Tab-separated table of C-alpha atoms in Angstrom:
chain	number	residue	atom	x	y	z
A	208	UNK	CA	-0.052	-0.026	-0.056
A	209	UNK	CA	1.228	3.441	-0.806
A	210	UNK	CA	2.298	5.243	2.503
A	211	UNK	CA	-0.085	8.229	1.812
A	212	UNK	CA	-2.987	6.190	0.592
A	213	UNK	CA	-6.387	6.620	2.489
A	214	UNK	CA	-7.088	3.730	4.816
A	215	UNK	CA	-9.646	1.270	3.696
A	216	UNK	CA	-13.065	2.056	5.075
A	217	UNK	CA	-14.266	-0.021	7.989
A	218	UNK	CA	-17.112	-2.425	7.776
A	219	UNK	CA	-19.239	0.103	9.733
A	220	UNK	CA	-18.379	2.853	7.272
A	221	UNK	CA	-19.265	0.742	4.351
A	222	UNK	CA	-22.583	-0.280	6.072
A	223	UNK	CA	-23.474	3.502	6.725
A	224	UNK	CA	-22.882	4.320	3.009
A	225	UNK	CA	-24.710	1.246	1.860
A	226	UNK	CA	-27.772	2.080	4.107
A	227	UNK	CA	-27.827	5.655	2.797
A	228	UNK	CA	-27.725	4.493	-0.834
A	229	UNK	CA	-30.558	1.996	-0.112
A	230	UNK	CA	-32.711	4.635	1.477
A	231	UNK	CA	-32.089	6.991	-1.407
A	232	UNK	CA	-33.201	4.294	-3.877
A	233	UNK	CA	-36.236	3.451	-1.760
A	234	UNK	CA	-37.267	7.065	-1.581
A	235	UNK	CA	-36.849	7.456	-5.355
A	236	UNK	CA	-39.217	4.525	-5.835
A	237	UNK	CA	-41.833	5.746	-3.505
A	238	UNK	CA	-41.323	9.428	-2.862
A	239	UNK	CA	-44.668	10.461	-1.418
A	240	UNK	CA	-46.160	8.083	1.138
A	241	UNK	CA	-49.837	8.606	1.823
A	242	UNK	CA	-51.283	9.927	5.094
A	243	UNK	CA	-52.477	6.376	5.887
A	244	UNK	CA	-48.935	5.038	5.369
A	245	UNK	CA	-47.423	7.688	7.566
A	246	UNK	CA	-50.014	7.179	10.425
A	247	UNK	CA	-49.506	3.408	10.260
A	248	UNK	CA	-45.708	3.944	10.811
A	249	UNK	CA	-46.347	6.240	13.611
A	250	UNK	CA	-48.951	3.995	15.246
A	251	UNK	CA	-46.530	1.023	14.969
A	252	UNK	CA	-43.780	3.119	16.631
A	253	UNK	CA	-46.139	4.073	19.464
A	254	UNK	CA	-47.073	0.423	20.074
A	255	UNK	CA	-43.375	-0.501	20.268
A	256	UNK	CA	-42.631	2.240	22.891
A	257	UNK	CA	-45.550	0.909	25.007
A	258	UNK	CA	-44.428	-2.784	24.500
A	259	UNK	CA	-40.798	-2.134	25.287
A	260	UNK	CA	-41.211	0.452	27.946
A	261	UNK	CA	-39.809	-1.738	30.751
A	262	UNK	CA	-36.841	-2.863	28.646
A	263	UNK	CA	-36.001	0.678	27.588
A	264	UNK	CA	-36.221	1.937	31.176
A	265	UNK	CA	-33.898	-0.825	32.337
A	266	UNK	CA	-31.480	-0.123	29.585
A	267	UNK	CA	-31.181	3.554	30.462
A	268	UNK	CA	-30.754	2.581	34.091
A	269	UNK	CA	-27.819	0.411	33.015
A	270	UNK	CA	-26.264	3.096	30.774
A	271	UNK	CA	-26.353	5.853	33.427
A	272	UNK	CA	-25.281	3.665	36.311
A	273	UNK	CA	-28.498	4.672	38.102
A	274	UNK	CA	-31.656	6.251	36.656
A	275	UNK	CA	-35.077	5.807	38.275
A	276	UNK	CA	-37.574	3.855	36.220
A	277	UNK	CA	-40.209	6.478	36.775
A	278	UNK	CA	-38.008	9.245	35.602
A	279	UNK	CA	-37.051	7.371	32.481
A	280	UNK	CA	-40.638	6.519	31.692
A	281	UNK	CA	-41.831	10.062	32.239
A	282	UNK	CA	-39.067	12.006	30.597
A	283	UNK	CA	-38.193	9.717	27.689
A	284	UNK	CA	-41.073	7.353	27.008
A	285	UNK	CA	-44.047	9.553	27.960
A	286	UNK	CA	-42.664	12.470	26.109
A	287	UNK	CA	-42.055	10.402	23.069
A	288	UNK	CA	-45.566	9.028	23.130
A	289	UNK	CA	-47.049	12.467	23.397
A	290	UNK	CA	-45.083	13.643	20.398
A	291	UNK	CA	-46.138	10.540	18.345
A	292	UNK	CA	-49.725	10.946	19.338
A	293	UNK	CA	-49.757	14.603	18.133
A	294	UNK	CA	-48.304	13.619	14.812
A	295	UNK	CA	-50.809	10.807	14.391
A	296	UNK	CA	-53.679	13.192	15.001
A	297	UNK	CA	-52.452	15.969	12.745
A	298	UNK	CA	-50.487	14.568	9.904
A	299	UNK	CA	-53.347	14.381	7.515
A	300	UNK	CA	-54.115	18.007	7.953
A	301	UNK	CA	-50.472	19.044	7.725
A	302	UNK	CA	-50.081	17.293	4.353
A	303	UNK	CA	-52.902	19.170	2.733
A	304	UNK	CA	-51.768	21.747	0.142
A	305	UNK	CA	-52.064	25.326	1.409
A	306	UNK	CA	-53.901	27.786	-0.725
A	307	UNK	CA	-52.241	31.164	-1.032
A	308	UNK	CA	-53.388	34.517	-2.569
A	309	UNK	CA	-52.025	35.577	-5.865
A	310	UNK	CA	-50.757	39.072	-6.445
A	311	UNK	CA	-53.428	41.468	-7.737
A	312	UNK	CA	-51.705	41.389	-11.179
A	313	UNK	CA	-52.424	37.638	-11.440
A	314	UNK	CA	-55.920	37.601	-10.274
A	315	UNK	CA	-58.075	34.560	-11.452
A	316	UNK	CA	-54.895	32.283	-11.357
A	317	UNK	CA	-54.091	30.048	-8.380
A	318	UNK	CA	-51.176	29.583	-5.983
A	319	UNK	CA	-50.721	26.591	-3.723
A	320	UNK	CA	-47.922	25.313	-1.489
A	321	UNK	CA	-47.438	21.556	-1.419
A	322	UNK	CA	-45.380	19.863	1.281
A	323	UNK	CA	-43.061	17.270	-0.205
A	324	UNK	CA	-40.868	14.907	1.770
A	325	UNK	CA	-37.206	15.915	1.633
A	326	UNK	CA	-35.884	12.431	1.194
A	327	UNK	CA	-33.358	10.873	3.551
A	328	UNK	CA	-32.981	12.508	6.944
A	329	UNK	CA	-30.012	11.927	9.353
A	330	UNK	CA	-30.588	12.182	13.095
A	331	UNK	CA	-27.634	12.471	15.521
A	332	UNK	CA	-28.940	11.521	18.974
A	333	UNK	CA	-27.233	12.565	22.253
A	334	UNK	CA	-26.765	10.388	25.328
A	335	UNK	CA	-28.855	12.440	27.837
A	336	UNK	CA	-32.314	11.450	26.585
A	337	UNK	CA	-31.338	8.537	24.328
A	338	UNK	CA	-34.978	7.530	23.519
A	339	UNK	CA	-36.913	10.804	23.352
A	340	UNK	CA	-34.262	12.624	21.337
A	341	UNK	CA	-34.234	9.667	18.890
A	342	UNK	CA	-37.839	8.947	18.576
A	343	UNK	CA	-39.057	12.701	18.645
A	344	UNK	CA	-37.117	13.695	15.464
A	345	UNK	CA	-37.952	10.221	14.029
A	346	UNK	CA	-41.669	10.798	14.409
A	347	UNK	CA	-41.365	14.319	12.746
A	348	UNK	CA	-39.332	12.886	9.861
A	349	UNK	CA	-41.829	9.910	9.382
A	350	UNK	CA	-44.847	12.375	9.539
A	351	UNK	CA	-43.120	14.361	6.862
A	352	UNK	CA	-42.687	11.154	4.696
A	353	UNK	CA	-39.007	10.758	4.885
A	354	UNK	CA	-36.514	7.937	5.225
A	355	UNK	CA	-34.484	8.145	8.383
A	356	UNK	CA	-30.994	7.106	9.548
A	357	UNK	CA	-30.367	7.444	13.302
A	358	UNK	CA	-26.777	7.880	14.732
A	359	UNK	CA	-27.034	6.819	18.431
A	360	UNK	CA	-24.485	7.732	21.134
A	361	UNK	CA	-21.609	5.451	22.037
A	362	UNK	CA	-22.281	6.321	25.750
A	363	UNK	CA	-25.618	4.434	25.711
A	364	UNK	CA	-24.893	0.959	24.440
A	365	UNK	CA	-27.625	-0.860	26.389
A	366	UNK	CA	-30.398	1.565	25.207
A	367	UNK	CA	-28.996	1.385	21.630
A	368	UNK	CA	-29.412	-2.420	21.642
A	369	UNK	CA	-32.963	-2.121	22.707
A	370	UNK	CA	-33.789	0.687	20.224
A	371	UNK	CA	-32.314	-1.524	17.429
A	372	UNK	CA	-34.815	-4.203	18.349
A	373	UNK	CA	-37.712	-1.831	18.791
A	374	UNK	CA	-37.167	-0.243	15.397
A	375	UNK	CA	-36.004	-3.359	13.508
A	376	UNK	CA	-39.109	-5.232	14.266
A	377	UNK	CA	-41.389	-2.705	12.537
A	378	UNK	CA	-39.243	-0.872	9.909
A	379	UNK	CA	-37.059	-2.229	7.073
A	380	UNK	CA	-33.643	-0.538	7.131
A	381	UNK	CA	-34.614	1.153	3.744
A	382	UNK	CA	-37.077	3.158	5.884
A	383	UNK	CA	-35.404	3.516	9.343
A	384	UNK	CA	-31.862	2.450	9.964
A	385	UNK	CA	-29.755	2.532	13.194
A	386	UNK	CA	-26.083	3.122	13.669
A	387	UNK	CA	-24.508	3.480	17.036
A	388	UNK	CA	-21.172	2.809	18.683
A	389	UNK	CA	-19.733	0.734	15.838
A	390	UNK	CA	-19.166	3.830	13.790
A	391	UNK	CA	-15.761	4.810	15.157
A	392	UNK	CA	-15.530	8.055	13.123
A	393	UNK	CA	-18.768	10.064	13.481
A	394	UNK	CA	-17.619	12.389	10.607
A	395	UNK	CA	-18.487	9.418	8.225
A	396	UNK	CA	-22.188	9.986	9.243
A	397	UNK	CA	-22.181	13.821	8.835
A	398	UNK	CA	-20.261	13.541	5.567
A	399	UNK	CA	-23.257	11.608	3.954
A	400	UNK	CA	-25.187	13.916	1.583
A	401	UNK	CA	-28.418	13.871	3.484
A	402	UNK	CA	-31.460	15.869	2.468
A	403	UNK	CA	-31.727	17.186	6.039
A	404	UNK	CA	-29.676	16.664	9.235
A	405	UNK	CA	-30.870	16.956	12.807
A	406	UNK	CA	-28.297	17.382	15.515
A	407	UNK	CA	-28.823	17.644	19.277
A	408	UNK	CA	-25.651	18.393	21.284
A	409	UNK	CA	-23.154	21.107	22.244
A	410	UNK	CA	-22.530	24.331	20.198
A	411	UNK	CA	-18.894	23.315	19.693
A	412	UNK	CA	-19.856	20.046	17.968
A	413	UNK	CA	-22.852	21.738	16.286
A	414	UNK	CA	-20.470	24.015	14.414
A	415	UNK	CA	-18.582	20.940	13.160
A	416	UNK	CA	-21.810	19.225	12.103
A	417	UNK	CA	-22.866	22.395	10.202
A	418	UNK	CA	-19.412	22.628	8.589
A	419	UNK	CA	-19.681	19.045	7.410
A	420	UNK	CA	-23.172	19.454	6.074
A	421	UNK	CA	-22.247	22.616	4.219
A	422	UNK	CA	-20.052	20.553	1.948
A	423	UNK	CA	-23.218	18.939	0.562
A	424	UNK	CA	-25.479	21.883	1.077
A	425	UNK	CA	-27.440	19.758	3.498
A	426	UNK	CA	-29.856	21.885	5.608
A	427	UNK	CA	-29.542	21.401	9.314
A	428	UNK	CA	-31.670	21.648	12.475
A	429	UNK	CA	-29.330	22.246	15.419
A	430	UNK	CA	-30.578	22.070	19.055
A	431	UNK	CA	-27.537	23.062	21.042
A	432	UNK	CA	-28.249	24.254	24.629
A	433	UNK	CA	-26.390	26.965	26.388
A	434	UNK	CA	-26.597	28.777	29.753
A	435	UNK	CA	-30.378	29.023	30.248
A	436	UNK	CA	-31.154	31.576	33.124
A	437	UNK	CA	-33.866	31.322	35.688
A	438	UNK	CA	-34.844	34.933	36.744
A	439	UNK	CA	-36.677	35.455	39.904
A	440	UNK	CA	-38.613	38.747	40.059
A	441	UNK	CA	-39.151	40.496	43.355
A	442	UNK	CA	-42.903	39.851	43.445
A	443	UNK	CA	-42.626	36.065	43.394
A	444	UNK	CA	-42.487	33.602	46.311
A	445	UNK	CA	-38.834	32.759	46.859
A	446	UNK	CA	-39.388	29.258	48.211
A	447	UNK	CA	-41.758	28.329	45.342
A	448	UNK	CA	-39.329	29.491	42.699
A	449	UNK	CA	-36.412	27.630	44.396
A	450	UNK	CA	-38.459	24.445	44.400
A	451	UNK	CA	-39.204	24.565	40.836
A	452	UNK	CA	-35.612	25.474	39.766
A	453	UNK	CA	-34.300	22.676	41.948
A	454	UNK	CA	-36.702	20.254	40.137
A	455	UNK	CA	-35.244	21.476	36.812
A	456	UNK	CA	-31.655	21.134	38.015
A	457	UNK	CA	-32.073	17.763	39.630
A	458	UNK	CA	-34.230	16.016	37.015
A	459	UNK	CA	-31.858	13.786	35.143
A	460	UNK	CA	-29.244	15.336	37.497
A	461	UNK	CA	-29.359	18.500	35.401
A	462	UNK	CA	-28.196	16.646	32.261
A	463	UNK	CA	-30.728	18.390	30.239
A	464	UNK	CA	-30.237	20.936	27.400
A	465	UNK	CA	-32.973	23.146	28.836
A	466	UNK	CA	-32.075	22.736	32.588
A	467	UNK	CA	-31.812	26.078	34.411
A	468	UNK	CA	-28.046	26.780	34.238
A	469	UNK	CA	-27.982	29.605	36.817
A	470	UNK	CA	-30.507	31.522	38.945
A	471	UNK	CA	-30.635	35.336	38.940
A	472	UNK	CA	-32.082	36.323	42.324
A	473	UNK	CA	-32.718	39.754	43.970
A	474	UNK	CA	-29.586	40.385	46.171
A	475	UNK	CA	-31.662	40.529	49.366
A	476	UNK	CA	-33.156	37.061	48.650
A	477	UNK	CA	-30.027	35.116	47.794
A	478	UNK	CA	-29.716	33.457	51.192
A	479	UNK	CA	-33.383	32.662	51.444
A	480	UNK	CA	-33.243	31.134	47.930
A	481	UNK	CA	-30.309	28.963	48.730
A	482	UNK	CA	-31.915	27.736	51.935
A	483	UNK	CA	-35.121	26.984	50.134
A	484	UNK	CA	-33.247	25.175	47.463
A	485	UNK	CA	-31.605	22.946	50.016
A	486	UNK	CA	-34.946	22.071	51.553
A	487	UNK	CA	-36.568	21.353	48.162
A	488	UNK	CA	-33.727	18.996	47.266
A	489	UNK	CA	-34.122	17.151	50.537
A	490	UNK	CA	-37.865	16.941	49.873
A	491	UNK	CA	-37.332	15.412	46.495
A	492	UNK	CA	-34.406	13.102	47.214
A	493	UNK	CA	-33.826	12.546	50.929
A	494	UNK	CA	-37.053	10.967	52.092
A	495	UNK	CA	-36.597	8.633	55.116
A	496	UNK	CA	-34.361	5.625	54.558
A	497	UNK	CA	-34.981	5.251	50.832
A	498	UNK	CA	-32.145	5.583	48.467
A	499	UNK	CA	-32.138	8.948	46.593
A	500	UNK	CA	-33.906	8.561	43.292
A	501	UNK	CA	-31.836	10.768	41.087
A	502	UNK	CA	-29.936	10.003	37.981
A	503	UNK	CA	-26.096	9.284	38.048
A	504	UNK	CA	-23.811	11.318	35.934
A	505	UNK	CA	-23.346	9.583	32.592
A	506	UNK	CA	-19.587	8.934	32.711
A	507	UNK	CA	-16.553	9.197	34.834
A	508	UNK	CA	-15.206	11.871	32.506
A	509	UNK	CA	-18.270	14.085	32.833
A	510	UNK	CA	-18.354	13.502	36.598
A	511	UNK	CA	-14.685	14.598	36.865
A	512	UNK	CA	-15.525	17.704	34.745
A	513	UNK	CA	-18.290	18.793	37.164
A	514	UNK	CA	-16.031	18.171	40.131
A	515	UNK	CA	-13.388	20.415	38.476
A	516	UNK	CA	-15.986	23.197	37.986
A	517	UNK	CA	-16.680	23.099	41.688
A	518	UNK	CA	-13.003	22.894	42.752
A	519	UNK	CA	-12.117	25.972	40.626
A	520	UNK	CA	-15.026	27.934	42.047
A	521	UNK	CA	-13.902	27.195	45.633
A	522	UNK	CA	-10.285	28.061	44.774
A	523	UNK	CA	-11.359	31.433	43.453
A	524	UNK	CA	-13.370	32.317	46.473
A	525	UNK	CA	-16.902	31.100	45.780
A	526	UNK	CA	-19.017	29.304	48.490
A	527	UNK	CA	-20.218	25.897	47.468
A	528	UNK	CA	-23.181	24.354	49.355
A	529	UNK	CA	-23.780	20.736	49.036
A	530	UNK	CA	-27.427	19.632	49.285
A	531	UNK	CA	-28.388	16.407	50.842
A	532	UNK	CA	-27.430	14.749	54.112
A	533	UNK	CA	-24.793	12.377	52.895
A	534	UNK	CA	-23.832	9.634	50.651
A	535	UNK	CA	-24.610	6.584	52.750
A	536	UNK	CA	-27.577	5.447	50.672
A	537	UNK	CA	-26.180	6.271	47.265
A	538	UNK	CA	-26.485	3.487	44.637
A	539	UNK	CA	-23.900	4.647	42.258
A	540	UNK	CA	-20.522	6.488	42.790
A	541	UNK	CA	-21.626	8.946	40.072
A	542	UNK	CA	-24.825	9.988	41.815
A	543	UNK	CA	-23.908	13.644	42.442
A	544	UNK	CA	-26.176	15.706	44.830
A	545	UNK	CA	-27.084	19.245	43.807
A	546	UNK	CA	-24.425	21.812	44.614
A	547	UNK	CA	-25.198	25.563	44.976
A	548	UNK	CA	-22.529	28.071	44.132
A	549	UNK	CA	-22.670	31.567	45.752
A	550	UNK	CA	-20.260	34.406	44.907
A	551	UNK	CA	-19.306	33.156	41.452
A	552	UNK	CA	-17.664	35.730	39.264
A	553	UNK	CA	-17.833	36.043	35.434
A	554	UNK	CA	-14.304	34.486	35.007
A	555	UNK	CA	-15.149	31.256	36.673
A	556	UNK	CA	-15.930	28.112	34.533
A	557	UNK	CA	-19.303	27.658	36.158
A	558	UNK	CA	-20.255	31.057	34.641
A	559	UNK	CA	-18.598	30.608	31.251
A	560	UNK	CA	-19.445	26.954	30.382
A	561	UNK	CA	-22.768	25.223	30.045
A	562	UNK	CA	-22.786	23.145	33.237
A	563	UNK	CA	-25.037	20.153	32.178
A	564	UNK	CA	-25.122	18.773	35.660
A	565	UNK	CA	-26.428	19.360	39.225
A	566	UNK	CA	-24.441	22.497	39.925
A	567	UNK	CA	-26.439	25.789	40.331
A	568	UNK	CA	-24.705	29.200	40.514
A	569	UNK	CA	-26.994	31.825	42.298
A	570	UNK	CA	-26.259	35.259	40.930
A	571	UNK	CA	-27.576	38.418	42.832
A	572	UNK	CA	-28.980	41.332	40.974
A	573	UNK	CA	-30.240	44.820	42.175
A	574	UNK	CA	-32.422	46.066	39.402
A	575	UNK	CA	-34.415	44.438	36.599
A	576	UNK	CA	-32.397	46.484	34.136
A	577	UNK	CA	-29.230	44.945	35.529
A	578	UNK	CA	-30.679	41.377	35.305
A	579	UNK	CA	-31.743	41.867	31.668
A	580	UNK	CA	-28.335	43.286	30.786
A	581	UNK	CA	-26.700	40.276	32.461
A	582	UNK	CA	-28.724	37.805	30.410
A	583	UNK	CA	-28.096	39.662	27.177
A	584	UNK	CA	-24.350	39.899	27.720
A	585	UNK	CA	-24.119	36.170	27.205
A	586	UNK	CA	-24.880	34.055	24.067
A	587	UNK	CA	-28.609	33.529	23.439
A	588	UNK	CA	-29.795	30.489	25.493
A	589	UNK	CA	-32.021	27.636	24.484
A	590	UNK	CA	-34.486	28.505	27.269
A	591	UNK	CA	-35.319	31.249	29.751
A	592	UNK	CA	-37.420	30.897	32.868
A	593	UNK	CA	-39.053	34.023	34.368
A	594	UNK	CA	-40.747	33.761	37.843
A	595	UNK	CA	-42.950	36.698	38.526
A	596	UNK	CA	-46.565	37.775	38.944
A	597	UNK	CA	-46.167	41.276	37.500
A	598	UNK	CA	-47.316	40.878	33.871
A	599	UNK	CA	-45.625	44.138	32.829
A	600	UNK	CA	-42.263	43.090	34.135
A	601	UNK	CA	-42.575	39.626	32.618
A	602	UNK	CA	-43.436	41.117	29.249
A	603	UNK	CA	-40.494	43.403	29.455
A	604	UNK	CA	-38.137	40.411	30.100
A	605	UNK	CA	-39.693	38.542	27.201
A	606	UNK	CA	-39.585	41.555	24.821
A	607	UNK	CA	-35.892	42.475	25.740
A	608	UNK	CA	-34.312	39.024	25.740
A	609	UNK	CA	-33.777	36.262	23.109
A	610	UNK	CA	-34.065	32.607	23.851
A	611	UNK	CA	-35.118	29.446	22.049
A	612	UNK	CA	-38.213	29.156	24.254
A	613	UNK	CA	-39.686	30.311	27.707
A	614	UNK	CA	-41.544	28.828	30.517
A	615	UNK	CA	-43.024	31.327	32.819
A	616	UNK	CA	-43.228	30.502	36.668
A	617	UNK	CA	-41.713	27.015	36.158
A	618	UNK	CA	-39.070	25.327	34.036
A	619	UNK	CA	-38.894	23.242	30.787
A	620	UNK	CA	-42.574	22.437	30.237
A	621	UNK	CA	-42.682	24.364	26.971
A	622	UNK	CA	-40.609	21.597	25.491
A	623	UNK	CA	-43.133	18.771	25.792
A	624	UNK	CA	-46.079	20.730	24.551
A	625	UNK	CA	-45.922	19.315	21.020
A	626	UNK	CA	-48.320	21.652	19.253
A	627	UNK	CA	-45.624	24.408	19.619
A	628	UNK	CA	-42.196	24.593	18.006
A	629	UNK	CA	-38.950	23.755	19.864
A	630	UNK	CA	-35.526	25.044	18.857
A	631	UNK	CA	-32.741	27.354	19.633
A	632	UNK	CA	-31.568	30.761	18.439
A	633	UNK	CA	-28.080	31.995	17.790
A	634	UNK	CA	-25.518	29.967	19.716
A	635	UNK	CA	-28.275	27.668	21.061
A	636	UNK	CA	-29.295	26.449	17.685
A	637	UNK	CA	-31.337	26.958	14.595
A	638	UNK	CA	-34.537	25.430	13.111
A	639	UNK	CA	-37.513	23.916	14.926
A	640	UNK	CA	-39.020	20.477	15.346
A	641	UNK	CA	-42.096	19.311	17.226
A	642	UNK	CA	-45.694	19.773	15.982
A	643	UNK	CA	-46.500	21.457	12.660
A	644	UNK	CA	-43.234	23.336	12.634
A	645	UNK	CA	-41.335	20.028	12.780
A	646	UNK	CA	-43.304	18.651	9.808
A	647	UNK	CA	-42.676	21.904	7.847
A	648	UNK	CA	-38.867	21.779	8.781
A	649	UNK	CA	-38.477	18.248	7.385
A	650	UNK	CA	-40.646	18.984	4.283
A	651	UNK	CA	-39.923	20.984	1.140
A	652	UNK	CA	-42.588	23.642	0.653
A	653	UNK	CA	-43.103	23.651	-3.035
A	654	UNK	CA	-44.964	26.531	-4.539
A	655	UNK	CA	-47.217	25.706	-7.410
A	656	UNK	CA	-48.547	28.556	-9.683
A	657	UNK	CA	-51.374	27.496	-12.016
A	658	UNK	CA	-52.153	29.864	-14.791
A	659	UNK	CA	-55.839	30.198	-15.817
A	660	UNK	CA	-56.330	29.012	-19.423
A	661	UNK	CA	-57.466	32.414	-20.618
A	662	UNK	CA	-55.228	34.687	-18.437
A	663	UNK	CA	-53.685	37.263	-20.861
A	664	UNK	CA	-50.092	36.655	-19.762
A	665	UNK	CA	-48.986	37.918	-23.165
A	666	UNK	CA	-49.531	41.466	-21.973
A	667	UNK	CA	-46.322	41.141	-19.893
A	668	UNK	CA	-44.187	39.964	-22.847
A	669	UNK	CA	-41.954	42.386	-24.979
A	670	UNK	CA	-41.960	44.647	-26.701
A	671	UNK	CA	-42.265	46.722	-23.553
A	672	UNK	CA	-44.256	49.826	-23.035
A	673	UNK	CA	-47.912	48.817	-23.805
A	674	UNK	CA	-50.680	50.382	-21.851
A	675	UNK	CA	-51.127	47.489	-19.348
A	676	UNK	CA	-47.442	47.480	-18.489
A	677	UNK	CA	-47.320	51.267	-18.097
A	678	UNK	CA	-50.454	51.205	-15.925
A	679	UNK	CA	-49.059	48.432	-13.661
A	680	UNK	CA	-45.820	50.115	-13.177
A	681	UNK	CA	-47.546	53.365	-12.276
A	682	UNK	CA	-49.960	51.775	-9.828
A	683	UNK	CA	-47.286	49.579	-8.008
A	684	UNK	CA	-44.181	51.709	-8.346
A	685	UNK	CA	-45.582	55.215	-8.574
A	686	UNK	CA	-43.537	58.027	-10.091
A	687	UNK	CA	-39.677	57.816	-9.783
A	688	UNK	CA	-37.408	60.706	-9.112
A	689	UNK	CA	-35.374	61.489	-12.245
A	690	UNK	CA	-32.826	63.423	-10.210
A	691	UNK	CA	-31.430	60.323	-8.415
A	692	UNK	CA	-30.637	58.109	-11.430
A	693	UNK	CA	-28.900	58.499	-14.788
A	694	UNK	CA	-30.797	58.664	-17.966
A	695	UNK	CA	-30.388	55.739	-20.393
A	696	UNK	CA	-30.698	56.148	-24.077
A	697	UNK	CA	-29.950	53.474	-26.723
A	698	UNK	CA	-28.339	51.330	-24.061
A	699	UNK	CA	-25.828	53.979	-23.041
A	700	UNK	CA	-25.860	55.885	-19.790
A	701	UNK	CA	-26.241	59.684	-20.174
A	702	UNK	CA	-25.041	62.074	-17.490
C-alpha cells in the first residue's frame, strides 16, 4: 500500500454508506407516502414504545449507572408517546396543500404550497435522553414522509441495543436504519449527503456538524443548549421558585439541554433562595431511609469535569453548598447531589461553560435592568425561565431578551407541549421541530402557480411599453425621481 493512501473504510463505514444508498433508492421508488402509510408507521412506533417500555427503562438505568424507572418513563417514554400521538392526530391536515393569494396582477390564477418529503434525513442522537431525542425527530421525519438514519450515542450501548430491536421489528432498514457505537468516526455520518440533518448536542460540536453539512449543502436543524437563566422577580414567592428551579436542576441530574443553568435572584433574597433550594432538594431526594432517586452522571469523565468546576469555584473564592445529608444511601458512585455556588464571578468556569449537571450558581442582581443586561451579555440561550406575577415586568423580560423558548413560573414544560415549535436561536441552535413546525422543517414547501387558461399573460411580454405594463408600473411603483438616477438612451448611460 502507498504510504499516503487513504485507509480502507471499515465495515461500519461501508454499512453506513450502503444504508444511505438503499434509503435513497427506496425514496426514489416511493417518494410520497400517503397519510395512511405515515399514520400506520407512527402507530406502529407508538405500540413499540408501549411494548418495550420496561426494557427501555432498564437499559437507560444500566447506561447511566442509576436512573429511576419512573424518571425514564416520564421524561423519555411519555414525552415520546405524546409527540407521536400529536403527529398521528394531525399529519393528514399538515399534508394538505395550502392555498395562497395571488398578487393582484395575477388575479384569477391560483397559487398553492405543497409539502413534499425531503428524502433521507439523518438524526444524530445525544446520550442524555437517548429515547426521546431519537424518537421525537424520528416521528417528525416519518410524519413528513422521509426515510431516516439514526446515529445513536456510544455512551448508551444498552439503550441502543433495545432501540435497534424496537425499530428493527417494525421498519425495514430502507425506511429506518440505526447506527451506534460501531461507527468509530462520526464524521462518516455527517459527511453523507443527507437531504436534512438533525443534531442535538453542544454548540462546539454543532459547528462541526454544520461545517460538514455545508459541503453537501445539507440543511440542518441544530438544538444546542447553552446557559439558560432562571430569573426570579421580586414579586414572586422565593421558596416556590427555588423548588421549581431545583426540580429542573435535579431532573436527570441536570443533564438536560433546557435545565436552568444559573439563577438570577434579587440580592436581598439570595440566602433565602439557597436555603429553600436545600430544603426542596431534601424533599425530592432525601425521604426517610429510601435511596435517593436521582440519575447518576453519565460517565466518569463528565463526573470529573463537574467536580473540576466546583473545585475551581472554591479556589477562586466562591462558596459551594452541597445539598443532601450524605452519601450513605447512594447506589452509584456517580450519583452527584445538587451543589449551589454563591459568589461566582464572570471569570469562573461555572459562569462561562454550560454546566449540564447538578451545579447551580446563584447570581445576585439589584435592578431588573441589571438582570436583563446580564442575560443579554451572554450568548442567546435555549431556554429562559421567568418567575414573577407582574405581567408588565414579565413582558419586559420577554420583549428584551432572546431565547429558544420560555416557561413562565416554572421550568422546561414548553418543550413537551408538542403543538408548539422547539428550537434554539443564535448559539443555542437553529430550526425547529415538534408539531406542525417540525413537519414543515422536514418537508420541502413547493410553490405551485397554475395559470388560468384564458389569462392574458402575453400582456407582460416584450416589446415593452404597452398600456397595461405602463399602468401596472404606475400603480405599483408610482412615479420615480429622475434626479437620483442617470438617464439611459440606446443602451448607453447619459449624464
